[in-house]
Short mmCIF file of C-alpha atoms in Angstrom, two decimals:
data_model
loop_
_atom_site.label_atom_id
_atom_site.label_comp_id
_atom_site.label_asym_id
_atom_site.label_seq_id
_atom_site.Cartn_x
_atom_site.Cartn_y
_atom_site.Cartn_z
CA MET A 1 -21.05 -17.15 -19.80
CA PRO A 2 -21.96 -15.80 -16.35
CA SER A 3 -19.46 -16.69 -13.62
CA TRP A 4 -22.15 -18.32 -11.48
CA LEU A 5 -23.04 -20.73 -14.31
CA SER A 6 -19.45 -21.91 -14.66
CA ARG A 7 -19.47 -22.81 -10.97
CA VAL A 8 -22.69 -24.79 -11.39
CA GLU A 9 -21.32 -26.73 -14.37
CA ASN A 10 -18.12 -27.63 -12.56
CA PRO A 11 -18.75 -27.53 -8.81
CA TRP A 12 -15.45 -29.31 -8.03
CA LYS A 13 -13.32 -26.54 -9.50
CA GLN A 14 -13.15 -23.23 -7.67
CA ASN A 15 -13.71 -20.29 -9.99
CA PRO A 16 -10.58 -18.10 -9.70
CA TRP A 17 -12.72 -14.94 -10.02
CA PHE A 18 -13.96 -13.36 -6.80
CA GLU A 19 -16.59 -10.70 -6.31
CA SER A 20 -15.25 -8.77 -3.32
CA VAL A 21 -12.03 -8.04 -1.47
CA ALA A 22 -13.50 -10.00 1.46
CA VAL A 23 -13.66 -13.11 -0.74
CA ALA A 24 -10.07 -12.49 -1.88
CA GLN A 25 -9.06 -12.39 1.78
CA GLN A 26 -10.85 -15.66 2.44
CA ARG A 27 -9.13 -17.29 -0.55
CA ALA A 28 -5.76 -16.04 0.72
CA ARG A 29 -6.47 -17.43 4.19
CA GLU A 30 -7.33 -20.83 2.72
CA ARG A 31 -4.32 -20.89 0.43
CA LEU A 32 -1.46 -19.52 2.53
CA PRO A 33 0.46 -21.12 5.42
CA ALA A 34 -0.63 -19.60 8.72
CA PRO A 35 2.61 -17.62 9.33
CA VAL A 36 2.45 -16.07 5.84
CA TYR A 37 -1.21 -15.13 6.13
CA GLY A 38 -0.60 -13.83 9.65
CA ALA A 39 2.08 -11.48 8.34
CA LEU A 40 -0.50 -9.94 5.95
CA VAL A 41 -3.21 -9.19 8.50
CA ALA A 42 -1.25 -8.45 11.67
CA GLY A 43 -1.23 -5.05 13.32
CA SER A 44 0.86 -3.89 16.23
CA GLU A 45 0.02 -4.44 19.91
CA ARG A 46 -3.75 -4.85 20.52
CA GLY A 47 -4.62 -4.11 16.87
CA GLN A 48 -6.66 -1.03 17.76
CA THR A 49 -5.43 1.03 14.81
CA VAL A 50 -5.69 -1.70 12.20
CA ALA A 51 -9.29 -2.31 13.31
CA ASP A 52 -10.19 1.38 13.31
CA ASN A 53 -8.75 1.80 9.79
CA GLN A 54 -11.62 -0.33 8.50
CA ALA A 55 -14.34 0.47 11.03
CA ALA A 56 -14.06 4.22 10.48
CA PHE A 57 -15.20 3.89 6.87
CA GLY A 58 -18.39 2.28 8.17
CA GLU A 59 -19.19 5.38 10.22
CA ILE A 60 -19.47 7.51 7.07
CA GLY A 61 -22.77 7.42 5.21
CA LEU A 62 -23.66 8.35 1.63
CA ALA A 63 -26.52 10.58 0.44
CA PRO A 64 -27.80 9.10 -2.86
CA HIS A 65 -30.22 10.60 -5.39
CA VAL A 66 -33.18 8.66 -6.77
CA ALA A 67 -32.95 10.20 -10.27
CA GLY A 68 -30.76 12.49 -12.34
CA GLN A 69 -27.75 10.19 -12.59
CA THR A 70 -25.52 10.49 -15.65
CA GLN A 71 -25.17 7.61 -18.09
CA GLU A 72 -21.40 8.03 -18.43
CA ARG A 73 -19.15 8.58 -15.43
CA SER A 74 -15.43 9.32 -15.21
CA ILE A 75 -13.29 7.81 -12.46
CA GLY A 76 -9.89 8.75 -13.87
CA THR A 77 -7.76 11.39 -12.17
CA ARG A 78 -4.28 12.87 -12.07
CA VAL A 79 -2.07 12.42 -9.04
CA PHE A 80 1.66 12.96 -8.45
CA GLY A 81 1.95 14.10 -12.06
CA GLN A 82 0.51 10.84 -13.42
CA ASP A 83 -2.78 10.24 -15.20
CA VAL A 84 -4.41 7.14 -13.73
CA SER A 85 -7.58 5.36 -14.79
CA LEU A 86 -8.90 5.22 -11.22
CA PRO A 87 -7.93 6.91 -7.94
CA VAL A 88 -6.37 3.73 -6.55
CA LEU A 89 -2.60 3.28 -6.43
CA ILE A 90 -0.53 0.25 -5.42
CA SER A 91 1.08 0.87 -2.05
CA PRO A 92 4.66 -0.37 -1.62
CA THR A 93 4.77 -3.43 0.64
CA GLY A 94 7.72 -5.57 1.70
CA VAL A 95 8.76 -9.04 0.58
CA GLN A 96 5.78 -10.47 -1.32
CA ALA A 97 6.41 -14.18 -0.83
CA VAL A 98 2.72 -14.99 -1.22
CA HIS A 99 3.32 -15.71 -4.93
CA PRO A 100 6.47 -16.64 -6.88
CA GLU A 101 6.13 -13.65 -9.25
CA GLY A 102 5.58 -11.25 -6.35
CA GLU A 103 5.97 -7.59 -7.26
CA VAL A 104 6.40 -8.36 -10.97
CA ALA A 105 2.88 -9.82 -11.12
CA VAL A 106 1.53 -6.81 -9.20
CA ALA A 107 3.30 -4.39 -11.55
CA ARG A 108 1.85 -6.10 -14.61
CA ALA A 109 -1.61 -5.83 -13.06
CA ALA A 110 -1.07 -2.13 -12.30
CA ALA A 111 0.03 -1.51 -15.89
CA ALA A 112 -2.94 -3.46 -17.28
CA ARG A 113 -5.37 -1.42 -15.18
CA GLY A 114 -3.71 1.95 -15.74
CA THR A 115 -2.44 2.86 -12.31
CA VAL A 116 0.79 3.47 -10.40
CA MET A 117 2.92 0.70 -8.93
CA GLY A 118 4.59 1.46 -5.60
CA LEU A 119 7.72 -0.68 -5.10
CA SER A 120 9.28 -1.13 -1.67
CA ASN A 121 13.04 -1.16 -1.30
CA PHE A 122 12.31 -4.22 0.89
CA ALA A 123 10.70 -5.89 -2.15
CA SER A 124 11.60 -9.41 -3.25
CA LYS A 125 11.99 -8.31 -6.91
CA SER A 126 14.44 -5.76 -8.25
CA VAL A 127 13.42 -2.31 -9.41
CA GLU A 128 14.80 -3.21 -12.85
CA ASP A 129 12.53 -6.27 -13.13
CA VAL A 130 9.50 -4.26 -12.03
CA THR A 131 9.99 -1.27 -14.33
CA ALA A 132 10.58 -3.69 -17.21
CA THR A 133 6.88 -4.59 -16.99
CA GLY A 134 6.03 -1.13 -18.28
CA ALA A 135 4.27 -0.13 -15.06
CA THR A 136 4.55 3.47 -13.92
CA THR A 137 6.68 2.81 -10.84
CA PHE A 138 7.27 4.90 -7.74
CA PHE A 139 10.21 3.58 -5.74
CA GLN A 140 9.86 3.60 -1.97
CA MET A 141 12.69 4.09 0.52
CA TYR A 142 13.05 4.02 4.25
CA TRP A 143 15.60 6.24 5.99
CA THR A 144 18.26 3.55 6.27
CA GLY A 145 22.01 3.57 5.72
CA ASP A 146 24.25 6.60 5.30
CA ARG A 147 23.60 9.41 2.83
CA GLU A 148 25.97 8.02 0.22
CA THR A 149 24.08 4.71 0.30
CA MET A 150 20.74 6.47 -0.02
CA VAL A 151 21.91 8.49 -3.03
CA GLN A 152 23.16 5.29 -4.64
CA ARG A 153 19.73 3.68 -4.19
CA MET A 154 17.94 6.75 -5.55
CA THR A 155 20.23 6.83 -8.57
CA ARG A 156 19.66 3.15 -9.27
CA ALA A 157 15.88 3.61 -9.09
CA HIS A 158 16.01 6.60 -11.44
CA ARG A 159 18.18 4.75 -13.94
CA ALA A 160 15.77 1.83 -13.86
CA GLY A 161 12.95 4.18 -14.84
CA ALA A 162 11.18 5.06 -11.58
CA ARG A 163 8.79 7.99 -12.07
CA GLY A 164 8.79 9.11 -8.45
CA LEU A 165 10.12 8.41 -4.96
CA MET A 166 8.12 7.63 -1.82
CA ALA A 167 9.85 8.07 1.52
CA THR A 168 8.30 6.08 4.38
CA LEU A 169 9.43 7.52 7.71
CA ASP A 170 6.68 6.47 10.13
CA TRP A 171 7.91 2.94 10.79
CA SER A 172 8.92 2.52 14.44
CA PHE A 173 8.75 -1.29 14.32
CA SER A 174 6.32 -1.25 17.23
CA MET A 175 5.43 -4.91 17.69
CA GLY A 176 4.33 -6.78 20.82
CA ARG A 177 1.25 -8.21 19.10
CA ASP A 178 -1.23 -9.52 21.64
CA TRP A 179 -1.87 -12.61 19.50
CA GLY A 180 1.80 -13.25 18.77
CA SER A 181 3.94 -12.34 15.81
CA PRO A 182 4.21 -14.62 12.77
CA GLU A 183 7.55 -16.33 12.32
CA ILE A 184 9.75 -14.89 9.58
CA PRO A 185 12.78 -17.09 8.86
CA GLU A 186 16.17 -15.56 8.12
CA LYS A 187 16.27 -17.46 4.83
CA VAL A 188 14.50 -20.34 3.14
CA ASP A 189 16.98 -23.22 3.05
CA LEU A 190 16.59 -26.98 3.52
CA LYS A 191 16.82 -26.72 7.30
CA THR A 192 14.11 -24.05 7.37
CA MET A 193 11.86 -26.03 5.03
CA VAL A 194 12.13 -29.14 7.22
CA ARG A 195 11.43 -27.16 10.40
CA MET A 196 8.40 -25.37 8.92
CA ALA A 197 7.08 -28.35 6.96
CA PRO A 198 4.16 -29.03 9.35
CA LYS A 199 2.91 -25.46 8.81
CA VAL A 200 2.97 -25.64 5.00
CA ALA A 201 2.30 -29.31 4.29
CA THR A 202 -1.45 -28.79 4.11
CA LYS A 203 -1.13 -25.86 1.68
CA LEU A 204 -0.47 -27.93 -1.42
CA ARG A 205 -1.85 -25.41 -3.90
CA TRP A 206 0.50 -22.72 -2.57
CA LEU A 207 3.44 -25.11 -2.66
CA SER A 208 2.59 -26.29 -6.17
CA THR A 209 2.63 -22.70 -7.44
CA PHE A 210 6.21 -22.27 -6.28
CA ALA A 211 7.18 -25.75 -7.45
CA ALA A 212 5.86 -25.04 -10.93
CA SER A 213 7.89 -21.84 -11.09
CA GLY A 214 11.07 -23.58 -9.94
CA VAL A 215 11.74 -21.06 -7.15
CA VAL A 216 11.42 -20.94 -3.38
CA PRO A 217 10.03 -17.95 -1.44
CA ASP A 218 12.66 -15.21 -1.60
CA LEU A 219 13.20 -13.35 1.68
CA THR A 220 16.05 -11.14 0.48
CA ALA A 221 15.85 -7.47 -0.52
CA PRO A 222 17.61 -7.06 -3.90
CA ASN A 223 17.01 -3.31 -4.00
CA LEU A 224 19.20 -2.88 -0.91
CA ALA A 225 22.15 -4.73 -2.43
CA PRO A 226 25.32 -2.63 -2.67
CA PRO A 227 26.90 -2.28 -6.15
CA GLY A 228 28.34 -5.68 -7.01
CA GLY A 229 27.28 -7.14 -3.65
CA ALA A 230 24.71 -9.60 -2.36
CA ALA A 231 21.18 -8.65 -1.33
CA PRO A 232 20.62 -8.59 2.43
CA THR A 233 17.97 -10.69 4.14
CA PHE A 234 14.96 -9.04 5.77
CA PHE A 235 16.76 -9.14 9.09
CA GLY A 236 19.86 -7.62 7.54
CA ALA A 237 17.70 -4.77 6.23
CA TYR A 238 16.08 -4.43 9.65
CA TYR A 239 19.50 -4.19 11.30
CA GLU A 240 20.48 -1.40 8.91
CA TRP A 241 17.29 0.48 9.84
CA MET A 242 17.92 -0.04 13.59
CA THR A 243 21.43 1.35 13.37
CA THR A 244 20.51 4.41 11.29
CA PRO A 245 19.73 7.54 13.36
CA PRO A 246 16.13 8.74 12.80
CA PRO A 247 15.77 11.57 10.28
CA SER A 248 15.20 15.23 11.09
CA TRP A 249 13.16 17.63 8.95
CA ASP A 250 16.46 18.87 7.52
CA ASP A 251 17.10 15.26 6.44
CA VAL A 252 13.68 15.13 4.75
CA ALA A 253 14.49 18.35 2.87
CA TRP A 254 17.87 16.88 1.88
CA MET A 255 16.23 13.69 0.62
CA ALA A 256 13.67 15.64 -1.42
CA GLU A 257 16.38 17.84 -2.93
CA GLN A 258 18.61 14.87 -3.80
CA TRP A 259 15.75 13.18 -5.63
CA ARG A 260 14.93 16.42 -7.45
CA GLN A 261 18.53 16.68 -8.66
CA ILE A 262 18.72 13.01 -9.64
CA SER A 263 15.34 12.61 -11.27
CA GLY A 264 13.22 15.74 -11.32
CA THR A 265 10.14 13.60 -10.63
CA PRO A 266 7.80 13.83 -7.59
CA PHE A 267 9.00 13.16 -4.05
CA VAL A 268 6.22 11.87 -1.80
CA LEU A 269 6.31 11.57 1.99
CA LYS A 270 4.34 8.62 3.37
CA GLY A 271 3.11 8.24 6.94
CA VAL A 272 1.85 11.74 7.77
CA CYS A 273 -0.75 11.90 10.58
CA ARG A 274 -0.48 15.47 11.87
CA VAL A 275 -1.30 18.83 10.36
CA ASP A 276 1.91 20.38 11.67
CA ASP A 277 3.92 17.55 10.09
CA ALA A 278 2.08 18.10 6.80
CA LEU A 279 3.04 21.80 6.91
CA ARG A 280 6.65 20.88 7.63
CA ALA A 281 6.60 18.41 4.76
CA VAL A 282 5.44 21.11 2.35
CA ASP A 283 8.18 23.39 3.68
CA ALA A 284 10.69 20.59 3.08
CA GLY A 285 9.77 20.48 -0.60
CA VAL A 286 7.59 17.39 -0.99
CA ALA A 287 5.33 17.14 -4.06
CA GLY A 288 2.81 14.97 -2.25
CA LEU A 289 2.11 13.12 0.96
CA SER A 290 0.18 10.10 2.13
CA VAL A 291 -1.94 10.26 5.25
CA SER A 292 -1.10 6.90 6.76
CA ASN A 293 -0.54 4.98 9.99
CA HIS A 294 1.43 2.21 8.25
CA GLY A 295 -1.64 0.01 8.00
CA GLY A 296 -1.87 -0.24 11.78
CA ASN A 297 1.68 -1.57 11.98
CA ASN A 298 3.23 1.47 13.62
CA LEU A 299 2.04 3.00 16.92
CA ASP A 300 -1.16 1.33 18.04
CA GLY A 301 -3.75 3.88 19.09
CA THR A 302 -3.07 6.17 16.12
CA PRO A 303 -6.44 7.20 14.62
CA ALA A 304 -7.72 5.63 11.41
CA ALA A 305 -6.17 7.29 8.36
CA ILE A 306 -9.58 8.30 6.97
CA ARG A 307 -10.24 10.32 10.16
CA MET A 308 -7.12 12.42 9.52
CA VAL A 309 -7.51 13.08 5.79
CA LYS A 310 -9.78 16.13 5.76
CA PRO A 311 -7.89 18.20 8.37
CA ILE A 312 -4.64 17.64 6.48
CA ALA A 313 -6.11 18.08 2.99
CA ASP A 314 -7.83 21.30 4.08
CA ARG A 315 -4.49 22.75 5.16
CA VAL A 316 -2.09 21.60 2.42
CA GLY A 317 -4.20 20.05 -0.36
CA HIS A 318 -4.01 23.24 -2.41
CA GLN A 319 -0.20 23.02 -2.39
CA VAL A 320 0.55 19.30 -2.77
CA ASP A 321 -1.32 16.12 -3.71
CA VAL A 322 -2.72 14.38 -0.64
CA VAL A 323 -3.52 10.66 -0.75
CA MET A 324 -4.31 8.20 2.03
CA ASP A 325 -3.89 4.53 2.82
CA GLY A 326 -5.29 2.21 5.44
CA GLY A 327 -8.44 0.09 5.57
CA VAL A 328 -9.64 0.51 1.97
CA ARG A 329 -11.67 -2.56 1.02
CA ARG A 330 -14.45 -1.23 -1.26
CA GLY A 331 -14.96 1.25 -4.05
CA SER A 332 -17.26 3.25 -1.77
CA ASP A 333 -14.31 3.59 0.64
CA VAL A 334 -12.34 5.19 -2.19
CA ALA A 335 -15.21 7.57 -2.97
CA LYS A 336 -15.40 8.59 0.70
CA ALA A 337 -11.67 9.31 0.87
CA VAL A 338 -11.76 11.38 -2.31
CA ALA A 339 -14.81 13.31 -1.10
CA LEU A 340 -12.87 14.23 2.06
CA GLY A 341 -9.97 15.67 0.07
CA ALA A 342 -7.69 12.79 -0.98
CA LYS A 343 -6.66 12.76 -4.64
CA ALA A 344 -6.43 8.95 -4.50
CA VAL A 345 -5.91 6.05 -2.12
CA LEU A 346 -3.12 3.52 -1.78
CA ILE A 347 -4.03 -0.14 -1.21
CA GLY A 348 -1.84 -2.78 0.42
CA ARG A 349 -3.48 -5.81 2.01
CA SER A 350 -6.28 -5.83 -0.58
CA TYR A 351 -4.02 -6.47 -3.56
CA LEU A 352 -1.80 -8.86 -1.60
CA TRP A 353 -4.84 -11.04 -0.96
CA GLY A 354 -5.62 -10.92 -4.67
CA LEU A 355 -2.02 -11.84 -5.47
CA ALA A 356 -2.14 -14.78 -3.05
CA ALA A 357 -5.48 -15.97 -4.41
CA ASN A 358 -4.72 -15.82 -8.14
CA GLY A 359 -1.46 -14.06 -9.03
CA GLN A 360 -1.61 -11.21 -11.53
CA PRO A 361 -5.27 -11.87 -12.48
CA GLY A 362 -6.13 -11.74 -8.78
CA VAL A 363 -4.61 -8.26 -8.42
CA GLU A 364 -6.46 -7.14 -11.55
CA ASN A 365 -9.63 -8.63 -10.03
CA VAL A 366 -9.18 -6.49 -6.89
CA LEU A 367 -8.64 -3.34 -8.95
CA ASP A 368 -11.73 -4.14 -11.03
CA ILE A 369 -13.80 -4.61 -7.86
CA LEU A 370 -12.73 -1.20 -6.58
CA ARG A 371 -13.34 0.39 -9.99
CA GLY A 372 -16.88 -1.03 -10.07
CA GLY A 373 -17.57 0.15 -6.54
CA ILE A 374 -16.38 3.68 -7.31
CA ASP A 375 -18.61 3.80 -10.38
CA SER A 376 -21.60 2.56 -8.37
CA ALA A 377 -20.99 5.27 -5.77
CA LEU A 378 -20.82 7.96 -8.45
CA ARG A 379 -24.02 6.71 -10.04
CA GLY A 380 -25.91 6.62 -6.76
CA LEU A 381 -24.69 10.07 -5.79
CA ALA A 382 -25.50 11.47 -9.28
CA VAL A 383 -21.91 12.66 -9.67
CA PRO A 384 -20.44 12.58 -13.21
CA SER A 385 -16.77 12.49 -12.17
CA VAL A 386 -14.78 11.27 -9.21
CA GLN A 387 -13.18 14.71 -9.17
CA ASP A 388 -16.58 16.25 -8.34
CA LEU A 389 -16.93 14.41 -5.03
CA THR A 390 -17.14 16.70 -1.97
CA PRO A 391 -17.95 16.31 1.73
CA GLU A 392 -21.54 17.32 0.91
CA HIS A 393 -22.02 13.87 -0.64
CA LEU A 394 -21.33 12.23 2.72
CA LEU A 395 -22.97 11.85 6.10
CA VAL A 396 -20.11 12.32 8.54
CA PRO A 397 -20.90 12.00 12.25
CA GLU A 398 -19.94 14.79 14.61
CA GLY A 399 -16.47 14.32 16.05
CA PHE A 400 -15.38 11.94 13.28
CA HIS A 401 -12.31 13.86 12.14
CA ARG A 402 -9.05 13.86 14.10
CA GLU A 403 -7.04 17.04 13.67
CA LEU A 404 -3.68 16.15 15.21
CA GLY A 405 -1.23 19.01 15.63
CA GLY A 406 -3.69 21.42 14.07
CA SER A 407 -3.05 24.33 16.43
CA VAL A 408 0.27 25.20 14.76
CA PRO A 409 -0.42 28.03 12.24
CA GLN A 410 2.77 27.70 10.17
CA VAL A 411 6.16 26.06 10.61
CA SER A 412 9.39 25.76 8.68
CA ALA A 413 11.58 22.79 7.77
CA GLY A 414 14.19 21.99 10.37
CA LEU A 415 12.10 23.09 13.35
#
């Protein structure tokens, strides 16, 4: 039965299926308490970068054919040593309190749709619970704590079955949002629930989901718990990050080598914006990198990620897998990123809106929307495979690309 007919037959019941990421966002806005929704959409300072992440995709046009399209099209690819059914990976995001199953629901969706699950070490679910879903999991770490602590966390992730490690080093915790920052409580206890009751009392569907599961939103980070110890709160994790000296390129090389010795699986550096940093990353021994500005939550004024993909992919894409994240909302966005040299994209807000709207099926819904959009782009462009996409399939305005640090011919780790 068509989805529209089910809505006509029962107009009082909202169909859980949605037809676009924009609708998923609207459902999330309606369902979530304002502080929770605000945490999903906020960018740093004036929000210039988070806005440009999306707007930049709209500047790129497509050049379709009127005939000659193939009946069958392939959108599968191989990235970071993994075969995936579409060039869309789950980006690691922090505490996912928008749904009681959080990262476990997202991992099940990733497994069901044949893609990679990125798990943050700030996640609300343990790496053991996530890998138990059968999802191909890449564990993500920040540069926090001493080296012994970092090795312990890497070892735990490997033993749990992680197939790769993502290091996120671009987070400067630049805040000062012009519209104010959403409140994040230290923990969810009775006192907190009473104080925040006016903000959540009107979100009965969201509350009922947690009530039915018998849990309250978890704001701790179990993957940062020391052996035999308690998991820190978000603010405890933030304090550890604040008191850890920033890493050097020698530290990046050390991290990559430690993971190689522990696991032998890919080490990916996330947050690269500059060509010279990409060259240093290759020198440091990374297997892949993500062109990213932390979803607009790092330094405001950083160019949109899609503007920086081609300059970086042109320089290092023949040596390592280059992916990107930031602003992806449609399958055509994915096609544009791949045409400019990315092997795949990472999505963050998009799947979180799906999770908030409808749990695991909502995440699957988002992935299906992107899959359909990629296929439509391939059909219109008369391209049989996503791997055949090139810049010639696009209309890119002059001056679109941002080649940051591109004057450096070659550099070495540690410089």
